[in-house]
mmCIF file of C-alpha atoms in Angstrom:
data_model
loop_
_atom_site.group_PDB
_atom_site.id
_atom_site.type_symbol
_atom_site.label_atom_id
_atom_site.label_comp_id
_atom_site.label_asym_id
_atom_site.label_seq_id
_atom_site.Cartn_x
_atom_site.Cartn_y
_atom_site.Cartn_z
ATOM 1 C CA MET W 19 2.670 98.046 -74.975
ATOM 2 C CA SER W 20 4.897 101.147 -75.125
ATOM 3 C CA MET W 21 6.357 102.451 -71.850
ATOM 4 C CA PHE W 22 9.120 104.489 -70.185
ATOM 5 C CA LEU W 23 11.909 102.444 -68.564
ATOM 6 C CA ASP W 24 15.257 103.104 -66.891
ATOM 7 C CA LYS W 25 18.585 101.257 -67.024
ATOM 8 C CA THR W 26 22.129 101.876 -65.875
ATOM 9 C CA ILE W 27 24.720 102.990 -68.389
ATOM 10 C CA LYS W 28 26.621 99.750 -67.799
ATOM 11 C CA GLU W 29 23.534 97.636 -68.553
ATOM 12 C CA VAL W 30 23.059 99.313 -71.919
ATOM 13 C CA VAL W 31 26.711 99.673 -72.945
ATOM 14 C CA ASP W 32 27.411 96.011 -72.153
ATOM 15 C CA GLU W 33 24.750 95.013 -74.701
ATOM 16 C CA LEU W 34 25.596 97.398 -77.538
ATOM 17 C CA ASN W 35 26.207 95.340 -80.699
ATOM 18 C CA GLY W 36 24.728 92.341 -78.916
ATOM 19 C CA ARG W 37 21.167 93.477 -78.357
ATOM 20 C CA TYR W 38 21.209 97.162 -79.314
ATOM 21 C CA PHE W 39 21.677 98.065 -82.976
ATOM 22 C CA LEU W 40 21.166 100.986 -85.332
ATOM 23 C CA PRO W 41 18.681 101.131 -88.212
ATOM 24 C CA ASP W 42 19.804 102.360 -91.612
ATOM 25 C CA ILE W 43 17.724 105.509 -91.213
ATOM 26 C CA GLN W 44 20.260 106.861 -88.711
ATOM 27 C CA ARG W 45 22.941 109.259 -89.871
ATOM 28 C CA GLU W 46 26.579 108.486 -89.146
ATOM 29 C CA TYR W 47 28.380 109.340 -85.928
ATOM 30 C CA VAL W 48 29.403 113.011 -86.005
ATOM 31 C CA TRP W 49 30.521 113.968 -82.493
ATOM 32 C CA LEU W 50 34.211 113.415 -83.274
ATOM 33 C CA GLN W 51 34.238 115.245 -86.594
ATOM 34 C CA ASN W 52 35.334 118.272 -84.583
ATOM 35 C CA ALA W 53 37.675 116.887 -81.926
ATOM 36 C CA ASP W 54 38.316 120.335 -80.471
ATOM 37 C CA GLY W 55 34.695 120.395 -79.359
ATOM 38 C CA LYS W 56 35.397 117.711 -76.742
ATOM 39 C CA LYS W 57 31.785 116.535 -76.832
ATOM 40 C CA ILE W 58 32.617 113.093 -75.408
ATOM 41 C CA GLU W 59 34.504 114.603 -72.477
ATOM 42 C CA GLN W 60 31.625 117.020 -71.869
ATOM 43 C CA LEU W 61 29.099 114.173 -71.863
ATOM 44 C CA PHE W 62 31.090 112.263 -69.236
ATOM 45 C CA ASP W 63 31.489 115.458 -67.200
ATOM 46 C CA SER W 64 27.723 116.059 -67.304
ATOM 47 C CA ILE W 65 27.027 112.514 -66.124
ATOM 48 C CA LEU W 66 29.460 112.810 -63.223
ATOM 49 C CA ARG W 67 27.923 116.153 -62.229
ATOM 50 C CA GLY W 68 24.471 114.582 -62.172
ATOM 51 C CA TYR W 69 23.137 116.607 -65.086
ATOM 52 C CA PRO W 70 20.327 115.009 -67.138
ATOM 53 C CA ILE W 71 21.447 113.592 -70.489
ATOM 54 C CA SER W 72 17.976 113.539 -72.105
ATOM 55 C CA SER W 73 15.838 110.521 -72.830
ATOM 56 C CA PHE W 74 16.274 107.824 -75.474
ATOM 57 C CA LEU W 75 13.928 106.059 -77.867
ATOM 58 C CA PHE W 76 14.385 102.306 -78.374
ATOM 59 C CA TRP W 77 12.317 100.122 -80.684
ATOM 60 C CA LYS W 78 11.896 96.651 -79.174
ATOM 61 C CA LEU W 79 11.545 93.842 -81.710
ATOM 62 C CA PRO W 80 11.787 90.055 -81.718
ATOM 63 C CA LYS W 81 14.567 89.029 -84.096
ATOM 64 C CA GLU W 82 12.170 86.706 -85.901
ATOM 65 C CA ASP W 83 10.121 89.726 -87.038
ATOM 66 C CA ILE W 84 13.014 91.000 -89.172
ATOM 67 C CA ALA W 85 13.552 89.422 -92.590
ATOM 68 C CA LYS W 86 16.860 87.691 -93.224
ATOM 69 C CA SER W 87 19.303 89.350 -95.582
ATOM 70 C CA ASP W 88 18.440 87.204 -98.605
ATOM 71 C CA GLU W 89 14.651 87.155 -98.265
ATOM 72 C CA GLN W 90 11.836 89.565 -99.017
ATOM 73 C CA ASP W 91 8.976 88.527 -96.752
ATOM 74 C CA SER W 92 5.928 90.790 -96.857
ATOM 75 C CA ASP W 93 4.997 89.613 -93.364
ATOM 76 C CA LYS W 94 8.357 90.662 -91.916
ATOM 77 C CA LEU W 95 10.201 93.947 -91.515
ATOM 78 C CA ASN W 96 12.770 94.517 -94.243
ATOM 79 C CA PHE W 97 15.644 96.825 -93.317
ATOM 80 C CA GLN W 98 19.384 96.743 -92.683
ATOM 81 C CA LEU W 99 20.882 96.900 -89.187
ATOM 82 C CA TYR W 100 24.220 98.494 -88.322
ATOM 83 C CA GLN W 101 26.616 98.120 -85.394
ATOM 84 C CA PHE W 102 27.727 100.874 -83.055
ATOM 85 C CA ILE W 103 31.252 102.180 -83.553
ATOM 86 C CA THR W 104 33.571 100.965 -80.803
ATOM 87 C CA ASN W 105 36.930 102.159 -82.106
ATOM 88 C CA TYR W 106 36.435 105.417 -83.977
ATOM 89 C CA ASP W 107 38.927 106.182 -86.752
ATOM 90 C CA GLU W 108 38.373 109.395 -88.695
ATOM 91 C CA ARG W 109 39.769 107.700 -91.817
ATOM 92 C CA LYS W 110 36.989 105.074 -91.629
ATOM 93 C CA PRO W 111 34.150 106.658 -89.637
ATOM 94 C CA HIS W 112 31.423 104.360 -90.908
ATOM 95 C CA ASN W 113 29.169 101.956 -89.043
ATOM 96 C CA GLU W 114 29.478 98.337 -90.125
ATOM 97 C CA LYS W 115 26.492 96.359 -91.343
ATOM 98 C CA ILE W 116 25.387 93.241 -89.487
ATOM 99 C CA ARG W 117 23.268 90.452 -90.930
ATOM 100 C CA ILE W 118 20.277 89.426 -88.868
ATOM 101 C CA GLU W 119 21.590 85.840 -88.980
ATOM 102 C CA GLN W 120 24.738 86.945 -87.114
ATOM 103 C CA ILE W 121 22.793 88.231 -84.108
ATOM 104 C CA LYS W 122 22.461 85.754 -81.232
ATOM 105 C CA ARG W 123 19.893 87.581 -79.103
ATOM 106 C CA ASP W 124 16.228 86.850 -79.797
ATOM 107 C CA ASP W 125 14.919 90.204 -78.543
ATOM 108 C CA LEU W 126 16.484 93.357 -79.949
ATOM 109 C CA TYR W 127 16.472 97.082 -79.311
ATOM 110 C CA ILE W 128 16.740 99.301 -82.392
ATOM 111 C CA VAL W 129 17.967 102.758 -81.346
ATOM 112 C CA LEU W 130 15.796 105.471 -82.912
ATOM 113 C CA ASP W 131 17.025 108.355 -80.748
ATOM 114 C CA GLY W 132 20.289 108.453 -78.809
ATOM 115 C CA GLN W 133 22.867 107.170 -81.290
ATOM 116 C CA GLN W 134 25.372 109.996 -80.768
ATOM 117 C CA ARG W 135 25.280 109.750 -76.963
ATOM 118 C CA LEU W 136 25.411 105.943 -76.857
ATOM 119 C CA THR W 137 28.276 105.796 -79.358
ATOM 120 C CA SER W 138 30.169 108.365 -77.289
ATOM 121 C CA LEU W 139 29.624 106.319 -74.130
ATOM 122 C CA TYR W 140 30.759 103.184 -75.973
ATOM 123 C CA ILE W 141 33.948 104.843 -77.223
ATOM 124 C CA GLY W 142 34.724 106.363 -73.825
ATOM 125 C CA LEU W 143 34.074 103.193 -71.825
ATOM 126 C CA LYS W 144 35.065 100.341 -74.133
ATOM 127 C CA GLY W 145 36.699 101.754 -77.218
ATOM 128 C CA THR W 146 39.185 104.189 -78.638
ATOM 129 C CA ARG W 147 39.290 107.236 -80.856
ATOM 130 C CA THR W 148 41.862 107.711 -83.609
ATOM 131 C CA LEU W 149 42.333 111.233 -84.947
ATOM 132 C CA LYS W 150 45.031 112.960 -86.958
ATOM 133 C CA LYS W 151 47.604 114.873 -84.930
ATOM 134 C CA LYS W 152 47.494 118.622 -85.346
ATOM 135 C CA ASN W 153 49.621 119.883 -88.265
ATOM 136 C CA ALA W 154 50.477 116.317 -89.322
ATOM 137 C CA ARG W 155 50.297 115.359 -92.999
ATOM 138 C CA TYR W 156 47.535 113.022 -94.106
ATOM 139 C CA ASP W 157 50.011 110.817 -95.985
ATOM 140 C CA ASN W 158 52.163 110.353 -92.876
ATOM 141 C CA PRO W 159 51.507 106.838 -91.483
ATOM 142 C CA ASN W 160 52.366 108.135 -88.001
ATOM 143 C CA ALA W 161 49.951 111.050 -88.223
ATOM 144 C CA TYR W 162 47.162 109.223 -86.426
ATOM 145 C CA GLU W 163 46.975 108.308 -82.733
ATOM 146 C CA GLU W 164 44.670 105.799 -81.065
ATOM 147 C CA LYS W 165 43.641 107.061 -77.620
ATOM 148 C CA ARG W 166 41.554 105.941 -74.646
ATOM 149 C CA LEU W 167 39.640 108.027 -72.118
ATOM 150 C CA TYR W 168 41.139 108.701 -68.669
ATOM 151 C CA LEU W 169 40.000 110.662 -65.605
ATOM 152 C CA ASN W 170 42.341 112.543 -63.279
ATOM 153 C CA LEU W 171 41.161 111.574 -59.784
ATOM 154 C CA LYS W 172 43.195 114.361 -58.161
ATOM 155 C CA HIS W 173 41.252 117.168 -59.819
ATOM 156 C CA GLN W 174 38.174 118.269 -57.892
ATOM 157 C CA PRO W 175 36.259 120.902 -59.890
ATOM 158 C CA ASN W 176 34.400 123.793 -58.354
ATOM 159 C CA MET W 177 30.822 122.555 -58.656
ATOM 160 C CA ASP W 178 29.521 126.137 -58.665
ATOM 161 C CA ASN W 179 31.534 126.862 -61.807
ATOM 162 C CA PRO W 180 30.159 124.984 -64.843
ATOM 163 C CA GLU W 181 33.346 125.774 -66.792
ATOM 164 C CA ASP W 182 35.571 124.044 -64.228
ATOM 165 C CA ASN W 183 35.169 120.497 -65.500
ATOM 166 C CA TYR W 184 36.339 117.112 -64.329
ATOM 167 C CA GLU W 185 39.584 116.258 -66.113
ATOM 168 C CA PHE W 186 38.491 113.688 -68.667
ATOM 169 C CA GLU W 187 41.194 113.361 -71.318
ATOM 170 C CA PHE W 188 42.071 111.000 -74.153
ATOM 171 C CA HIS W 189 45.615 109.605 -74.081
ATOM 172 C CA ALA W 190 47.525 107.176 -76.287
ATOM 173 C CA GLN W 191 49.175 105.618 -73.232
ATOM 174 C CA LYS W 192 48.434 105.897 -69.549
ATOM 175 C CA PRO W 193 50.047 109.169 -68.443
ATOM 176 C CA GLU W 194 52.513 109.300 -65.598
ATOM 177 C CA ASN W 195 51.031 110.070 -62.186
ATOM 178 C CA ASP W 196 52.439 112.911 -60.104
ATOM 179 C CA GLU W 197 51.401 115.216 -57.258
ATOM 180 C CA GLU W 198 48.602 116.753 -59.326
ATOM 181 C CA HIS W 199 47.528 113.755 -61.408
ATOM 182 C CA PHE W 200 46.285 110.232 -60.820
ATOM 183 C CA TRP W 201 44.970 108.900 -64.115
ATOM 184 C CA PHE W 202 42.248 106.251 -64.042
ATOM 185 C CA LYS W 203 41.186 104.550 -67.281
ATOM 186 C CA VAL W 204 37.459 105.293 -67.311
ATOM 187 C CA GLY W 205 36.380 101.992 -68.862
ATOM 188 C CA ASP W 206 37.878 100.057 -65.939
ATOM 189 C CA ILE W 207 35.021 101.307 -63.758
ATOM 190 C CA LEU W 208 32.657 98.829 -65.432
ATOM 191 C CA GLU W 209 34.514 95.860 -63.947
ATOM 192 C CA LEU W 210 35.773 97.418 -60.708
ATOM 193 C CA LYS W 211 34.475 95.218 -57.888
ATOM 194 C CA SER W 212 35.513 97.300 -54.885
ATOM 195 C CA VAL W 213 36.390 100.983 -54.760
ATOM 196 C CA ILE W 214 37.651 100.515 -51.197
ATOM 197 C CA ASN W 215 40.129 97.803 -52.206
ATOM 198 C CA TYR W 216 41.328 99.800 -55.230
ATOM 199 C CA ALA W 217 41.773 102.931 -53.112
ATOM 200 C CA ARG W 218 43.747 100.978 -50.517
ATOM 201 C CA GLU W 219 45.981 99.327 -53.144
ATOM 202 C CA HIS W 220 46.753 102.644 -54.855
ATOM 203 C CA GLU W 221 46.885 104.776 -51.690
ATOM 204 C CA LEU W 222 44.136 107.168 -52.761
ATOM 205 C CA ASP W 223 43.131 109.903 -50.346
ATOM 206 C CA GLY W 224 39.555 110.569 -49.260
ATOM 207 C CA GLU W 225 38.641 112.963 -52.083
ATOM 208 C CA GLU W 226 40.128 110.704 -54.748
ATOM 209 C CA SER W 227 38.265 107.696 -53.341
ATOM 210 C CA ALA W 228 35.032 109.683 -53.233
ATOM 211 C CA LEU W 229 35.431 110.702 -56.876
ATOM 212 C CA LEU W 230 36.030 107.092 -57.894
ATOM 213 C CA GLU W 231 32.943 106.039 -55.924
ATOM 214 C CA ASN W 232 30.897 108.737 -57.684
ATOM 215 C CA LEU W 233 32.157 107.464 -61.034
ATOM 216 C CA LYS W 234 31.083 103.918 -60.196
ATOM 217 C CA ASN W 235 27.665 105.043 -58.979
ATOM 218 C CA ALA W 236 27.054 107.178 -62.068
ATOM 219 C CA PHE W 237 27.957 104.507 -64.606
ATOM 220 C CA CYS W 238 27.154 101.248 -62.832
ATOM 221 C CA THR W 239 24.501 101.857 -60.173
ATOM 222 C CA GLU W 240 22.232 104.791 -60.966
ATOM 223 C CA LYS W 241 19.643 104.233 -63.696
ATOM 224 C CA LEU W 242 20.549 107.226 -65.853
ATOM 225 C CA ILE W 243 19.419 105.825 -69.214
ATOM 226 C CA SER W 244 15.753 106.803 -69.319
ATOM 227 C CA PHE W 245 14.159 105.518 -72.501
ATOM 228 C CA PHE W 246 10.816 105.128 -74.192
ATOM 229 C CA GLU W 247 10.338 101.558 -75.354
ATOM 230 C CA GLU W 248 8.340 101.440 -78.600
ATOM 231 C CA THR W 249 6.849 98.062 -79.548
ATOM 232 C CA GLU W 250 4.885 99.115 -82.659
ATOM 233 C CA LYS W 251 5.592 96.677 -85.513
ATOM 234 C CA ASP W 252 4.328 98.910 -88.330
ATOM 235 C CA LEU W 253 7.527 100.297 -89.859
ATOM 236 C CA ASP W 254 5.699 103.199 -91.493
ATOM 237 C CA LYS W 255 4.457 104.375 -88.091
ATOM 238 C CA VAL W 256 7.940 103.984 -86.629
ATOM 239 C CA LEU W 257 9.417 106.052 -89.470
ATOM 240 C CA ASN W 258 7.017 108.855 -88.613
ATOM 241 C CA ILE W 259 8.008 108.608 -84.931
ATOM 242 C CA PHE W 260 11.645 108.854 -86.019
ATOM 243 C CA ILE W 261 10.912 111.989 -88.062
ATOM 244 C CA ARG W 262 9.298 113.653 -85.034
ATOM 245 C CA VAL W 263 12.103 112.959 -82.575
ATOM 246 C CA ASN W 264 15.038 113.512 -84.944
ATOM 247 C CA SER W 265 14.096 116.605 -86.938
ATOM 248 C CA GLY W 266 16.173 118.865 -84.672
ATOM 249 C CA GLY W 267 15.689 121.911 -86.848
ATOM 250 C CA VAL W 268 16.582 120.018 -90.041
ATOM 251 C CA GLU W 269 13.667 119.062 -92.235
ATOM 252 C CA LEU W 270 13.318 115.300 -92.485
ATOM 253 C CA SER W 271 10.841 113.821 -94.910
ATOM 254 C CA TYR W 272 9.311 110.390 -95.154
ATOM 255 C CA SER W 273 10.837 110.004 -98.616
ATOM 256 C CA ASP W 274 14.320 110.815 -97.255
ATOM 257 C CA LEU W 275 14.005 107.876 -94.882
ATOM 258 C CA LEU W 276 12.518 105.630 -97.552
ATOM 259 C CA MET W 277 15.430 106.355 -99.868
ATOM 260 C CA SER W 278 17.906 105.612 -97.079
ATOM 261 C CA ILE W 279 16.541 102.144 -96.372
ATOM 262 C CA LEU W 280 15.369 101.024 -99.801
ATOM 263 C CA SER W 281 17.701 98.986 -101.978
ATOM 264 C CA PHE W 282 17.788 101.486 -104.861
ATOM 265 C CA SER W 283 21.137 101.649 -106.631
ATOM 266 C CA SER W 284 23.214 104.763 -105.974
ATOM 267 C CA ASP W 285 22.854 105.654 -109.673
ATOM 268 C CA ILE W 286 19.055 105.778 -109.420
ATOM 269 C CA ARG W 287 19.267 107.872 -106.243
ATOM 270 C CA GLU W 288 21.454 110.435 -108.024
ATOM 271 C CA ARG W 289 19.249 110.504 -111.121
ATOM 272 C CA MET W 290 16.143 110.935 -108.979
ATOM 273 C CA ASN W 291 17.738 113.965 -107.328
ATOM 274 C CA GLU W 292 18.654 115.322 -110.771
ATOM 275 C CA LEU W 293 15.044 114.845 -111.916
ATOM 276 C CA VAL W 294 13.674 116.727 -108.905
ATOM 277 C CA ASP W 295 16.148 119.587 -109.473
ATOM 278 C CA ALA W 296 15.327 119.774 -113.197
ATOM 279 C CA LEU W 297 11.589 119.951 -112.514
ATOM 280 C CA LYS W 298 12.137 122.690 -109.941
ATOM 281 C CA ASP W 299 14.033 124.641 -112.606
ATOM 282 C CA LYS W 300 10.962 124.353 -114.846
ATOM 283 C CA GLY W 301 8.829 126.083 -112.255
ATOM 284 C CA PHE W 302 7.633 123.166 -110.127
ATOM 285 C CA SER W 303 9.050 124.711 -106.961
ATOM 286 C CA ASN W 304 7.245 122.312 -104.624
ATOM 287 C CA MET W 305 8.512 119.184 -106.352
ATOM 288 C CA LYS W 306 10.081 116.712 -103.906
ATOM 289 C CA GLN W 307 11.137 113.075 -103.830
ATOM 290 C CA ASP W 308 7.754 112.154 -102.350
ATOM 291 C CA GLN W 309 5.959 113.003 -105.591
ATOM 292 C CA VAL W 310 8.562 111.223 -107.724
ATOM 293 C CA LEU W 311 8.321 108.055 -105.637
ATOM 294 C CA LYS W 312 4.512 108.090 -105.755
ATOM 295 C CA THR W 313 4.632 108.574 -109.519
ATOM 296 C CA CYS W 314 7.047 105.653 -109.838
ATOM 297 C CA LEU W 315 4.562 103.396 -108.050
ATOM 298 C CA LEU W 316 1.784 104.622 -110.311
ATOM 299 C CA LEU W 317 3.716 104.026 -113.532
ATOM 300 C CA VAL W 318 4.796 100.482 -112.662
ATOM 301 C CA GLY W 319 1.180 99.577 -111.927
ATOM 302 C CA SER W 320 1.649 99.112 -108.197
ATOM 303 C CA ASN W 321 -0.543 100.061 -105.276
ATOM 304 C CA THR W 322 0.173 103.800 -105.032
ATOM 305 C CA GLU W 323 -0.342 104.004 -101.275
ATOM 306 C CA PHE W 324 2.818 105.698 -100.013
ATOM 307 C CA LYS W 325 3.937 102.969 -97.641
ATOM 308 C CA LEU W 326 7.125 101.013 -97.278
ATOM 309 C CA LYS W 327 5.474 97.673 -98.096
ATOM 310 C CA ASN W 328 4.777 98.873 -101.655
ATOM 311 C CA PHE W 329 8.489 99.470 -102.259
ATOM 312 C CA ASN W 330 9.359 95.784 -102.288
ATOM 313 C CA LYS W 331 12.249 94.313 -104.268
ATOM 314 C CA LYS W 332 9.999 93.485 -107.246
ATOM 315 C CA ASN W 333 8.709 97.042 -107.565
ATOM 316 C CA ILE W 334 12.142 98.561 -107.001
ATOM 317 C CA LYS W 335 13.605 96.413 -109.792
ATOM 318 C CA GLU W 336 10.767 97.415 -112.110
ATOM 319 C CA ILE W 337 11.338 101.088 -111.317
ATOM 320 C CA GLU W 338 15.056 100.758 -112.035
ATOM 321 C CA ASP W 339 14.493 98.778 -115.263
ATOM 322 C CA ASN W 340 11.986 101.350 -116.536
ATOM 323 C CA TRP W 341 13.629 104.495 -115.223
ATOM 324 C CA GLU W 342 14.009 106.127 -118.660
ATOM 325 C CA LYS W 343 10.321 105.554 -119.462
ATOM 326 C CA ILE W 344 9.277 106.840 -116.038
ATOM 327 C CA THR W 345 11.419 109.951 -116.472
ATOM 328 C CA ASP W 346 9.962 110.609 -119.936
ATOM 329 C CA SER W 347 6.406 110.234 -118.609
ATOM 330 C CA ILE W 348 7.033 112.679 -115.770
ATOM 331 C CA TYR W 349 8.716 115.194 -118.094
ATOM 332 C CA ASN W 350 5.880 114.954 -120.645
ATOM 333 C CA ALA W 351 3.264 115.497 -117.955
ATOM 334 C CA ALA W 352 5.269 118.433 -116.609
ATOM 335 C CA LYS W 353 5.486 119.992 -120.086
ATOM 336 C CA LEU W 354 1.730 119.648 -120.505
ATOM 337 C CA LEU W 355 1.115 121.327 -117.168
ATOM 338 C CA GLU W 356 3.580 124.051 -118.111
ATOM 339 C CA THR W 357 1.726 124.593 -121.408
ATOM 340 C CA PHE W 358 -1.529 125.101 -119.535
ATOM 341 C CA GLY W 359 0.158 127.501 -117.141
ATOM 342 C CA TYR W 360 -0.121 125.294 -114.070
ATOM 343 C CA ALA W 361 3.576 124.882 -113.290
ATOM 344 C CA GLY W 362 3.453 127.480 -110.558
ATOM 345 C CA TYR W 363 0.399 125.979 -108.893
ATOM 346 C CA LEU W 364 0.907 122.205 -108.900
ATOM 347 C CA GLY W 365 3.723 120.573 -106.975
ATOM 348 C CA SER W 366 4.094 117.565 -109.266
ATOM 349 C CA ALA W 367 3.000 115.754 -112.363
ATOM 350 C CA TYR W 368 1.550 113.007 -110.202
ATOM 351 C CA SER W 369 -2.011 114.352 -110.200
ATOM 352 C CA LEU W 370 -2.082 114.660 -113.976
ATOM 353 C CA LEU W 371 -0.594 111.215 -114.544
ATOM 354 C CA GLN W 372 -3.140 109.752 -112.140
ATOM 355 C CA ARG W 373 -5.946 111.290 -114.168
ATOM 356 C CA ILE W 374 -4.420 110.021 -117.427
ATOM 357 C CA GLN W 375 -4.101 106.513 -115.937
ATOM 358 C CA ASN W 376 -7.736 106.597 -114.890
#
């Protein structure tokens, strides 16, 4: 049964890469591609100000429902899981794969919406970010700095001015404290037992103690992660849910997601894109990967219903082994349609091939 639930940031962050994982339909982490944007710092500032950070979409699954890496079980879900980035390095900004056999938890959450925010929280609370120094050369081994997130407890922003932010900053080493700065490593809040004891030990004044207490409440006490828990086990339905919540102004298609999770070789992916482009040049302006994939199923004699289960390893291998024949068949059908003057009206050769098959 699907439902809305709430958890603290600490509860979720503590279980990233233990219970929470990413599906291969997710794009890579992009928030640090432009470090000057300070999106991580802004997220932490918003949380401390009490601003909403939008809801999340988690797909709850028993681990036993996901096929192991070396098996193709039609009764199980077949897709690759990835780990969240803990220590971001712009030279290697990729998420690492994880085999289902490596996961110890029996019940998993697959994150369908919220990857960028959760990764940013993970980096800020438990990880690091490594970026190239400004004006440094890429071939300089000292050009990159690993930094952690700190908060200056002495800075109290004007809450009526949204541009006067809390001082969240990344530093390679803990900065020196002075009359205007007391730097607290943000991730330490997750394990801080007593704000009162810490304030007494470090001689914090009332405002500094209050800010530290607010930080602890925001990340450890208040249930700020509001998420919709999806329990649907039909991957095709979940893919369509993903399309709805992740379009964000960029057109996502079912075939885009299929191609991202299917085990097609990179060569076939490139050649499929070339085929689509070539057919568009011939006047089939509506040609897309969807039609090519459907035609592939048709020509290898498979069930042509456009569902993930029909793109099993056997059918994928047959498509790859017969790619030249499939391409020739599609081109020949396209030429025939072009001869009859239908190129501008039909989006693909699929309809014609279906009639020829029948």
